[in-house]
GROMACS .gro file of C-alpha atoms in nm:
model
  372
    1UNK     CA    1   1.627  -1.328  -0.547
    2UNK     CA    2   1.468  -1.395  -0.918
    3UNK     CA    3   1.470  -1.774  -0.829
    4UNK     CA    4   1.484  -1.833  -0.430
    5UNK     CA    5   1.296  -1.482  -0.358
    6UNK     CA    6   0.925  -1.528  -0.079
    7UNK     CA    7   0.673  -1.338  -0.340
    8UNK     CA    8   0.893  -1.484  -0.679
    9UNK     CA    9   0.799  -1.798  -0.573
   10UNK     CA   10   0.462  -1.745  -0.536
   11UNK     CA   11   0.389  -1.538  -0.200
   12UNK     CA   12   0.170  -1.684   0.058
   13UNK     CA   13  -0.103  -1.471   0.077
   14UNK     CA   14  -0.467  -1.588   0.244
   15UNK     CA   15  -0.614  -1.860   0.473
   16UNK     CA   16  -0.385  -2.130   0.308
   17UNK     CA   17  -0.076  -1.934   0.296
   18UNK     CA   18   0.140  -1.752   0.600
   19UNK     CA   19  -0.077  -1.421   0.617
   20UNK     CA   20  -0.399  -1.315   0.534
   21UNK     CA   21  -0.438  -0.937   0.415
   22UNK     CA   22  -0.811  -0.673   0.452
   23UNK     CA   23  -0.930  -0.775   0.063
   24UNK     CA   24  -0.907  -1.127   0.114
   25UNK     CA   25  -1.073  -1.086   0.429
   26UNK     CA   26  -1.390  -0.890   0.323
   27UNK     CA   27  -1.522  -0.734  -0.026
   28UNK     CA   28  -1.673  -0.414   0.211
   29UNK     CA   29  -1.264  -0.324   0.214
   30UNK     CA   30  -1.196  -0.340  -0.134
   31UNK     CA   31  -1.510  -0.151  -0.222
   32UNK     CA   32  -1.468   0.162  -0.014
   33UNK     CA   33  -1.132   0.218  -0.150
   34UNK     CA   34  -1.278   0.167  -0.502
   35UNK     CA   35  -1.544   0.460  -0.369
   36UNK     CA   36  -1.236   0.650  -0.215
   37UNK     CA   37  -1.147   0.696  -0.657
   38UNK     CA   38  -1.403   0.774  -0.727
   39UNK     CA   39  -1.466   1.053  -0.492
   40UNK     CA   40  -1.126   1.224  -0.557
   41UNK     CA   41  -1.193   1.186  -0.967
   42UNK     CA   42  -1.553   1.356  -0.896
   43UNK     CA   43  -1.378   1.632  -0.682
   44UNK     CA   44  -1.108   1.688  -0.949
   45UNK     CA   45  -1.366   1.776  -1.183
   46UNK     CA   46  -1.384   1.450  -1.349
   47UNK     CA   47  -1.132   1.386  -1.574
   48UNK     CA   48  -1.218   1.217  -1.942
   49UNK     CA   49  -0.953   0.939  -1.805
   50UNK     CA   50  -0.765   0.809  -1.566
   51UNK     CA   51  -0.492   0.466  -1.488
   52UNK     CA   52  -0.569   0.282  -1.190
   53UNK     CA   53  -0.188   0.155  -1.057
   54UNK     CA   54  -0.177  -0.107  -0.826
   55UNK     CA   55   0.248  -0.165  -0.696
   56UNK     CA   56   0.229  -0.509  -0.586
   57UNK     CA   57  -0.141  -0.668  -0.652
   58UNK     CA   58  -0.112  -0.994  -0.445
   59UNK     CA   59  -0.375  -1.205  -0.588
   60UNK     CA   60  -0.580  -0.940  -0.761
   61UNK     CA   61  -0.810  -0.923  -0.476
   62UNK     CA   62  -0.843  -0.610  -0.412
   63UNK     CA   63  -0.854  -0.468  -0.819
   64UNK     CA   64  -1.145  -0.728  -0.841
   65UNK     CA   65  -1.344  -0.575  -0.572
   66UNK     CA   66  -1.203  -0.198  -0.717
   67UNK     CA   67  -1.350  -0.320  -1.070
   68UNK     CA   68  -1.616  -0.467  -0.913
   69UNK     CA   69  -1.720  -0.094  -0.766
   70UNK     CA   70  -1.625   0.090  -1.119
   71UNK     CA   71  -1.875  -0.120  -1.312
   72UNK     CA   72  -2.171  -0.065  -1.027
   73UNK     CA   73  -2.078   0.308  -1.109
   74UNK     CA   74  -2.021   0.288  -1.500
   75UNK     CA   75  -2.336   0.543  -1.532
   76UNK     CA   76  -2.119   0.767  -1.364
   77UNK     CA   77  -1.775   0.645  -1.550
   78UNK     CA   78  -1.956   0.587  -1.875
   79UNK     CA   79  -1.735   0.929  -2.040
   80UNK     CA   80  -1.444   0.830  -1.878
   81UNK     CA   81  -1.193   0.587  -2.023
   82UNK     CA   82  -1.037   0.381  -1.736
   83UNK     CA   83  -0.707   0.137  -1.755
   84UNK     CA   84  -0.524  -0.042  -1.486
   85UNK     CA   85  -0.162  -0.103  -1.478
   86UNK     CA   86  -0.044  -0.355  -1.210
   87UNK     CA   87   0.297  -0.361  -1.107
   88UNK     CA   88   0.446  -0.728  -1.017
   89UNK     CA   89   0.746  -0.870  -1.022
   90UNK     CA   90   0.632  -1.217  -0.975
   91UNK     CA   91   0.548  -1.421  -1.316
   92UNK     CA   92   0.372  -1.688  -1.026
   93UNK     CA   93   0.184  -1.399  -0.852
   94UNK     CA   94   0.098  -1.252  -1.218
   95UNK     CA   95  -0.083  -1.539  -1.350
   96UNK     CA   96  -0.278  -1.573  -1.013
   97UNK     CA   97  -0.392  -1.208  -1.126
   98UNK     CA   98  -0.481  -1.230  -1.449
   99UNK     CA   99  -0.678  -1.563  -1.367
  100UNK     CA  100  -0.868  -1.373  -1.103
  101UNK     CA  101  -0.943  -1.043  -1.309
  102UNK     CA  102  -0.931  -1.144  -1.677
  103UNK     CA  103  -1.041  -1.558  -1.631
  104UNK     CA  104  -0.676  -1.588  -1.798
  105UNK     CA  105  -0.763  -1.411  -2.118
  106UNK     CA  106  -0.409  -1.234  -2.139
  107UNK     CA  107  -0.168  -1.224  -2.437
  108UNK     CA  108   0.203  -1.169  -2.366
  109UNK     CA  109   0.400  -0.873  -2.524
  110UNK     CA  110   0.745  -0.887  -2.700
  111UNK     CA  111   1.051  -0.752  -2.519
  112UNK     CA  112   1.075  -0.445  -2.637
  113UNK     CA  113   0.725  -0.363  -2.492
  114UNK     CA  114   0.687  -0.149  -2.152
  115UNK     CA  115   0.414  -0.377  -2.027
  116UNK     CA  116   0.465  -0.762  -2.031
  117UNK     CA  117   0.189  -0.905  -2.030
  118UNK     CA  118  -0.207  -0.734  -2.125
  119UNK     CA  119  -0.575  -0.825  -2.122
  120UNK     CA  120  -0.906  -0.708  -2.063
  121UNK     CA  121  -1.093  -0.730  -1.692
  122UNK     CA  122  -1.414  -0.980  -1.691
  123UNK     CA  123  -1.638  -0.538  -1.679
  124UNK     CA  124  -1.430  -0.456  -2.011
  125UNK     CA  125  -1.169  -0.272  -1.837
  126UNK     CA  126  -0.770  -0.263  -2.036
  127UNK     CA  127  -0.499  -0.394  -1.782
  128UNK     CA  128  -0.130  -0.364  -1.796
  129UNK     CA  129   0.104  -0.580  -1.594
  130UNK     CA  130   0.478  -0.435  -1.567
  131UNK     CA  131   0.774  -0.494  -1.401
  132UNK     CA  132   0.824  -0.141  -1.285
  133UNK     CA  133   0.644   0.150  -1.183
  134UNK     CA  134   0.863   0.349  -1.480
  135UNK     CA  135   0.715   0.139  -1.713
  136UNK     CA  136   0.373   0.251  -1.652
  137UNK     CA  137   0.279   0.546  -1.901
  138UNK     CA  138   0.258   0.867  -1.783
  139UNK     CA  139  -0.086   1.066  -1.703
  140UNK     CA  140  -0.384   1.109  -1.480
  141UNK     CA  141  -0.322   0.818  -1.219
  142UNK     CA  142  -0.481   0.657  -0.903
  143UNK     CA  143  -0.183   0.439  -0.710
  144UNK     CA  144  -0.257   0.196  -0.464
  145UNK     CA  145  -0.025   0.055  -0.241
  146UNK     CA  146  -0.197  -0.213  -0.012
  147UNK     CA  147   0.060  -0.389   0.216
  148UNK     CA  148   0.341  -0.326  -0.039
  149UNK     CA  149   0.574  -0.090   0.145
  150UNK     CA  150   0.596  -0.328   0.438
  151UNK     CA  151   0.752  -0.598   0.184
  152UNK     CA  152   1.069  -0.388   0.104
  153UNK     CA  153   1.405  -0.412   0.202
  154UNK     CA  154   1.554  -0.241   0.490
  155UNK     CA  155   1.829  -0.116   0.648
  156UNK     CA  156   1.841  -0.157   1.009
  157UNK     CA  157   2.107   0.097   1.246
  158UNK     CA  158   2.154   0.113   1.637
  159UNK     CA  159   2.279   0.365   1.834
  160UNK     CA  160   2.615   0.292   2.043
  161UNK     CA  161   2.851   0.448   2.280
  162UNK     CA  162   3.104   0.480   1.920
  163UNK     CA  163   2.812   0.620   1.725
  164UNK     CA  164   2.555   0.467   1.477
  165UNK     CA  165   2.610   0.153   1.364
  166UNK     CA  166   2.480  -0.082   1.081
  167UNK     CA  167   2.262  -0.410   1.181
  168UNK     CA  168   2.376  -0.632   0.940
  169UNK     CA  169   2.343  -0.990   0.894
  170UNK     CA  170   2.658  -1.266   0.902
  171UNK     CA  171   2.687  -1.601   0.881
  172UNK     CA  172   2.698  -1.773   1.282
  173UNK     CA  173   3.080  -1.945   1.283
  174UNK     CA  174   2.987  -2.140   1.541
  175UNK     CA  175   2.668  -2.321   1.405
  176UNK     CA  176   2.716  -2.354   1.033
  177UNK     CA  177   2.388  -2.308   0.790
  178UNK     CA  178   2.267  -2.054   1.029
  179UNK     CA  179   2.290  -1.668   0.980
  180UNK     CA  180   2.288  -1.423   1.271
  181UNK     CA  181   2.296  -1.043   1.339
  182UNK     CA  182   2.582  -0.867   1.405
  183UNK     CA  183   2.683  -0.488   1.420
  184UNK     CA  184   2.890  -0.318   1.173
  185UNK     CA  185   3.261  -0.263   1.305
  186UNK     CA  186   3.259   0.086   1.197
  187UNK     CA  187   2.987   0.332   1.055
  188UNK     CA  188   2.886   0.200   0.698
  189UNK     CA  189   2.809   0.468   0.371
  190UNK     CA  190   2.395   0.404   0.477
  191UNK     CA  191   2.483   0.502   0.824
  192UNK     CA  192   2.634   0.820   0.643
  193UNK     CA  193   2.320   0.863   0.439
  194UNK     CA  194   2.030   0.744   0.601
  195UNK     CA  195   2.006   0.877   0.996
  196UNK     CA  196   1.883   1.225   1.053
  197UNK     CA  197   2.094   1.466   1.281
  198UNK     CA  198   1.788   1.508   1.500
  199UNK     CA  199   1.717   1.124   1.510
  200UNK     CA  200   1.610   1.075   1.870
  201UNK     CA  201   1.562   0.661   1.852
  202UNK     CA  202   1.853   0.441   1.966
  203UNK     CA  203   1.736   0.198   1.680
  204UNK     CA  204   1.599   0.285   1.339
  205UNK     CA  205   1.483   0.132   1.029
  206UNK     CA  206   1.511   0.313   0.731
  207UNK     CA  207   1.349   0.158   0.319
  208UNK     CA  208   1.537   0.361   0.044
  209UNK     CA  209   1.347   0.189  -0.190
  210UNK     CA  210   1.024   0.301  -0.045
  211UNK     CA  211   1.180   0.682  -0.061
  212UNK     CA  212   1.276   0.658  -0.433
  213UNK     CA  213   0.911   0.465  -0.502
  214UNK     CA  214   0.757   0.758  -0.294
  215UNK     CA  215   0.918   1.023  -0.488
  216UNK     CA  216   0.846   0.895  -0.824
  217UNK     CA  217   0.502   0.866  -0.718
  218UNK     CA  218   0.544   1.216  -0.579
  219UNK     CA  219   0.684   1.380  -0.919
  220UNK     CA  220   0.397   1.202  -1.124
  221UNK     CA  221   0.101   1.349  -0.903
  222UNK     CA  222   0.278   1.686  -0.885
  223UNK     CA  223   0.279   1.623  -1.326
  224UNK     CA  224  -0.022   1.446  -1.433
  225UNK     CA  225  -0.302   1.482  -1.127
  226UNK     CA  226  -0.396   1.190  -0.970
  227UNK     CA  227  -0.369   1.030  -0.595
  228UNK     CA  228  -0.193   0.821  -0.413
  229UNK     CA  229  -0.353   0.573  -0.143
  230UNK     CA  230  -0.125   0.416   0.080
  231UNK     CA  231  -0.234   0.136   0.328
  232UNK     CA  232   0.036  -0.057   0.564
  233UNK     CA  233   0.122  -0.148   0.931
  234UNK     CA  234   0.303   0.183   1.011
  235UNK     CA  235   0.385   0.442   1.224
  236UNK     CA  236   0.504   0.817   1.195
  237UNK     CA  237   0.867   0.794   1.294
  238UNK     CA  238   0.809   0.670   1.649
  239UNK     CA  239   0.870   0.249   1.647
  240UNK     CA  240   1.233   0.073   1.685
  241UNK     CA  241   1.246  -0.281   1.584
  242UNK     CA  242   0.974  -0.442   1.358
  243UNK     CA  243   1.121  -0.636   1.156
  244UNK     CA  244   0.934  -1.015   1.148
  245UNK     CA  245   0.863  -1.316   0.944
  246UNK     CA  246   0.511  -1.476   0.915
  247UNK     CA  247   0.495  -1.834   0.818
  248UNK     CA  248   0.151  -2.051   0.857
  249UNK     CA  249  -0.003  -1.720   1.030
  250UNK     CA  250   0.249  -1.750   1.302
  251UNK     CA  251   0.571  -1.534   1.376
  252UNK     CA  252   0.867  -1.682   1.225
  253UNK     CA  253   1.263  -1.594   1.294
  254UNK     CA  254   1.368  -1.398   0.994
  255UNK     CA  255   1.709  -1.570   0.967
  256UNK     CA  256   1.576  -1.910   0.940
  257UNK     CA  257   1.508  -2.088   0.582
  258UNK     CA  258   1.524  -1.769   0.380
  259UNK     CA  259   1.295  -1.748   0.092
  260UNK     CA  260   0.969  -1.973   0.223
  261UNK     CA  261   0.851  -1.683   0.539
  262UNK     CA  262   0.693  -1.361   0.451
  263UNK     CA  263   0.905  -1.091   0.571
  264UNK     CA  264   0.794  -0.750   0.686
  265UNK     CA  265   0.872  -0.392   0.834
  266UNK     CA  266   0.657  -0.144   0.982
  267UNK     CA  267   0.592   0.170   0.718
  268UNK     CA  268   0.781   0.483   0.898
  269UNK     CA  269   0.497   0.743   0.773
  270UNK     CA  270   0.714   0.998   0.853
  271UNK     CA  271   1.002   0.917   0.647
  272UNK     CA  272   0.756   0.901   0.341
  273UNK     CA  273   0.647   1.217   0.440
  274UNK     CA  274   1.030   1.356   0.396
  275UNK     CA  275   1.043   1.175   0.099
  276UNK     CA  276   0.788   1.358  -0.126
  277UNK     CA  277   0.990   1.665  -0.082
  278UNK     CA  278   0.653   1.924  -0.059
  279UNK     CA  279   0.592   1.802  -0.431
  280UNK     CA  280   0.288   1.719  -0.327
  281UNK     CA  281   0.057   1.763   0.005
  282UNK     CA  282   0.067   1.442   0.272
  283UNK     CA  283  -0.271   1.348   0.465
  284UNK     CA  284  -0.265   1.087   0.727
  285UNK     CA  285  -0.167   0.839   0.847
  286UNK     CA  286  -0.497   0.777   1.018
  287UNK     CA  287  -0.599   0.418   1.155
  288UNK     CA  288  -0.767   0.206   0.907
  289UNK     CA  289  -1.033   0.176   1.148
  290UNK     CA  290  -1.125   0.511   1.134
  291UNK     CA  291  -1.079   0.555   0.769
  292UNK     CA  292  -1.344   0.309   0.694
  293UNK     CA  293  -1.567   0.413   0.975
  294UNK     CA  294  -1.535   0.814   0.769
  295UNK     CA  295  -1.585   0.597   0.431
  296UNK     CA  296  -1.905   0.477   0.541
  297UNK     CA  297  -1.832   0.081   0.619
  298UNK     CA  298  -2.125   0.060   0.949
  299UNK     CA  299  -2.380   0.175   0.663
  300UNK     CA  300  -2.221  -0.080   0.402
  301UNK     CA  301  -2.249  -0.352   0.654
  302UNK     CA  302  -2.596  -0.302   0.784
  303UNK     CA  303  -2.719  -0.314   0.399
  304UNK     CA  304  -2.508  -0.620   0.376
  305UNK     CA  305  -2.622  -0.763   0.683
  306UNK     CA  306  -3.003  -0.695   0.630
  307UNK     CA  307  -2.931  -0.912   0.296
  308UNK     CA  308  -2.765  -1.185   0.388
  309UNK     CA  309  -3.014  -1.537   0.401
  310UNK     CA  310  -2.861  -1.747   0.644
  311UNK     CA  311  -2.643  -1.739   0.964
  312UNK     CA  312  -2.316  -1.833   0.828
  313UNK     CA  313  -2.312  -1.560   0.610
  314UNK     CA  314  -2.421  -1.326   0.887
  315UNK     CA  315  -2.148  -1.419   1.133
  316UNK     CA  316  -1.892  -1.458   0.887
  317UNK     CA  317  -1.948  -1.037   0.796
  318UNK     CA  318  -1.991  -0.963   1.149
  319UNK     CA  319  -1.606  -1.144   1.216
  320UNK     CA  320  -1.451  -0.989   0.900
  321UNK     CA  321  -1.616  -0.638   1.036
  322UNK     CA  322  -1.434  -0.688   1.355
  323UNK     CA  323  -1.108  -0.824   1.235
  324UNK     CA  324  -1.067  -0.526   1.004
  325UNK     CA  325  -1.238  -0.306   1.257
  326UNK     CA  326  -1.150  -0.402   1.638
  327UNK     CA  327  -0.767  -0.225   1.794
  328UNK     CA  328  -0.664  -0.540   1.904
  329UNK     CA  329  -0.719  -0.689   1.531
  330UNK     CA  330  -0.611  -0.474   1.236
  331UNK     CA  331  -0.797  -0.191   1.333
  332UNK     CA  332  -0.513   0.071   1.476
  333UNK     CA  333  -0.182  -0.143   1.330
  334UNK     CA  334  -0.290  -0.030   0.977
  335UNK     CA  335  -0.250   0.312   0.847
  336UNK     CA  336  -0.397   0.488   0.587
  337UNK     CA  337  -0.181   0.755   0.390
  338UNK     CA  338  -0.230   0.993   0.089
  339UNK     CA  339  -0.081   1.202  -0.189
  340UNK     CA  340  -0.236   1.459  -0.332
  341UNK     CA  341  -0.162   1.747  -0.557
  342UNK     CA  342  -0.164   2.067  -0.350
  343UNK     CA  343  -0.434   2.257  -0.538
  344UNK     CA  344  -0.651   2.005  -0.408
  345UNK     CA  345  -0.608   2.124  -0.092
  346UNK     CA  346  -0.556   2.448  -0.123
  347UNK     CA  347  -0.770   2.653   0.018
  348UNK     CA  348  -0.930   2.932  -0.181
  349UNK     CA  349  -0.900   3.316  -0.062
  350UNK     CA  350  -1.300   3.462   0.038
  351UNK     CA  351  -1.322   3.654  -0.314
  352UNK     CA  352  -1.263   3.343  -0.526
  353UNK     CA  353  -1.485   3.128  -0.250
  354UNK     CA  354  -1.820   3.398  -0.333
  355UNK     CA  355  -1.740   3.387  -0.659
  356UNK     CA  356  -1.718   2.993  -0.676
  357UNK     CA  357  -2.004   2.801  -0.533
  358UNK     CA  358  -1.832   2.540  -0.447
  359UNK     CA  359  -1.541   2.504  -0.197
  360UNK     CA  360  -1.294   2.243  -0.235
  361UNK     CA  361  -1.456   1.939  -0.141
  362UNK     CA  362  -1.325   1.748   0.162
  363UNK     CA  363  -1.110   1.417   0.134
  364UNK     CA  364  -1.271   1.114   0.113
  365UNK     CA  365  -1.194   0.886   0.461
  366UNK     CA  366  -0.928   1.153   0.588
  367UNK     CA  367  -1.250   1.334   0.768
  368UNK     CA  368  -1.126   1.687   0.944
  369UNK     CA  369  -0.782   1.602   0.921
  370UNK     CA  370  -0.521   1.892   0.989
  371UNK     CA  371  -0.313   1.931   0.704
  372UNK     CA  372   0.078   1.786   0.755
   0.00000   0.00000   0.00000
């Protein structure tokens, strides 16, 4: 909703807000995923540019760390010409950005122009804001997608003795000004579309939009080159209900006070899987905790650790290492995902691997993952 909608008017992300997300939580996060870019551009044969796309940016966190990373490396970037394009629908969330990664040096753009609003990052680095993920140009592109999948809409169905039926929601007769759930009284065009013959779960949740976003991003890897990273609480086609509302870091009922509780889904992996269609190959998902662990976070902490001056500091890395670290914490309820062009997988026959040094170089974070 343009003027009642949680993240139109304003989100609340961070200690002050209903949820707290990995970047706000520790720089280390932000900085191996910056290094996670890098690796795949180096691997890829570095190309003479590429667009970092972020869907969803939140307050810029984690670009800031990201930029923060490309200008420690700029020996290494110094040929390349870099961009990022953020995709937000919120005008509050978009200022809160450009604040954090410009110091509010943006200009807006006319009507007529794909991106709405531009300026230049505090390292020197072009960035794009747009409305839509079409609006970005086309060409060699990085996507991120950092607890933006779990924001999306859903549809929720449940298995019954008369077949699959639609969760939808209704408002309670009996107690007015308060909405409840209620099944569909007869199967609904997404019950037609959206359950799988061989769906085994009495209850599923299925995100079109997250499908169509996925396929997009999909047809532009399988195009231009690139890579998509996708990080969310998730699972690969295996959870029921998980839909929840977060307000003041505590669960909230999702039909109360629409509009001022974050609202969230687990990712179903699997269905983004299905979604990209073989136009490009899938890795993961893998537990952020061991993603980080293959990116090389212990060493990053111990460096960080041996420089920190005073306690505080000390114990406040150690408890950001274990929030974003520890099973209990966020360590095994979010997933790491990628897309990748398929000859960047594939592997090369013995002739071509004597005759070429190098073998394809391994993914970044993914370790010795079987390909799915």
């Amino acid at each position: 909703s343009p003027p009642q909608g949680y993240y139109t008017r304003g989100g609340g992300i961070g200690g002050s807000g209903d949820f707290i997300t990995s970047p706000e939580i520790s720089q280390v996060f932000g900085e191996l995923i910056g290094i996670w870019y890098i690796s795949e551009w180096i691997a890829t044969g570095k190309p003479k540019a590429f667009q970092l796309v972020e869907l969803g940016p939140g307050r810029g966190t984690l670009a800031d760390d990201i930029l923060r990373v490309f200008n420690q490396l700029s020996s290494l970037l110094s040929k390349c010409d870099v961009s990022v394009h953020l995709v937000e629908v919120s005008p509050k969330l978009s200022e809160i950005q450009a604040l954090m990664l410009t110091g509010g040096k943006v200009q807006s753009n006319s009507e007529d122009s794909s991106a709405y609003m531009e300026g230049v990052s505090k390292t020197g680095i072009p960035i794009f804001w747009y409305r839509d993920i079409q609006d970005v140009p086309p060409g060699y592109s990085f996507y991120l997608a950092h607890e933006f999948f779990d924001a999306l809409p859903i549809h929720k169905f449940q298995r019954t003795e008369r077949g699959w039926r639609e969760v939808l929601v209704d408002i309670d007769p009996e107690v007015p000004d308060q909405l409840r759930f209620v099944l569909s009284p007869s199967s609904t065009p997404a019950t037609e579309n959206f359950i799988q013959p061989e769906e085994k779960r009495d209850h599923v949740e299925v995100c079109p939009e997250a499908g169509v976003i996925i396929q997009r991003l999909a047809c532009r890897i399988e195009k231009d080159g690139g890579a998509a990273l996708i990080a969310d609480y998730g699972h690969d086609g295996t959870k029921t209900d998980t839909f929840r509302g977060f307000r003041n870091h505590k669960l909230h009922d999702v039909l109360k006070a629409p509009g001022t509780a974050d609202l969230t889904a687990d990712v179903d992996f699997s269905y983004l899987r299905k979604m990209a269609q073989g136009r490009t190959a899938t890795l993961g998902p893998i537990k952020q905790r061991e993603f980080l662990k293959n990116m090389g976070i212990d060493l990053r902490m111990q460096v960080l650790l041996q420089n920190s001056r005073d306690t505080a500091t000390h114990e406040q890395l150690l408890h950001s290492y274990d929030t974003l670290m520890n099973p209990e914490k966020m360590g095994d309820c979010f997933n790491f995902f990628a897309l990748l062009p398929h000859h960047r997988l594939a592997q090369p026959d013995k002739k071509q691997e004597l005759e070429s040094k190098s073998p394809i170089p391994p993914v970044a974070g993914f370790g010795e993952l079987v390909l799915k």
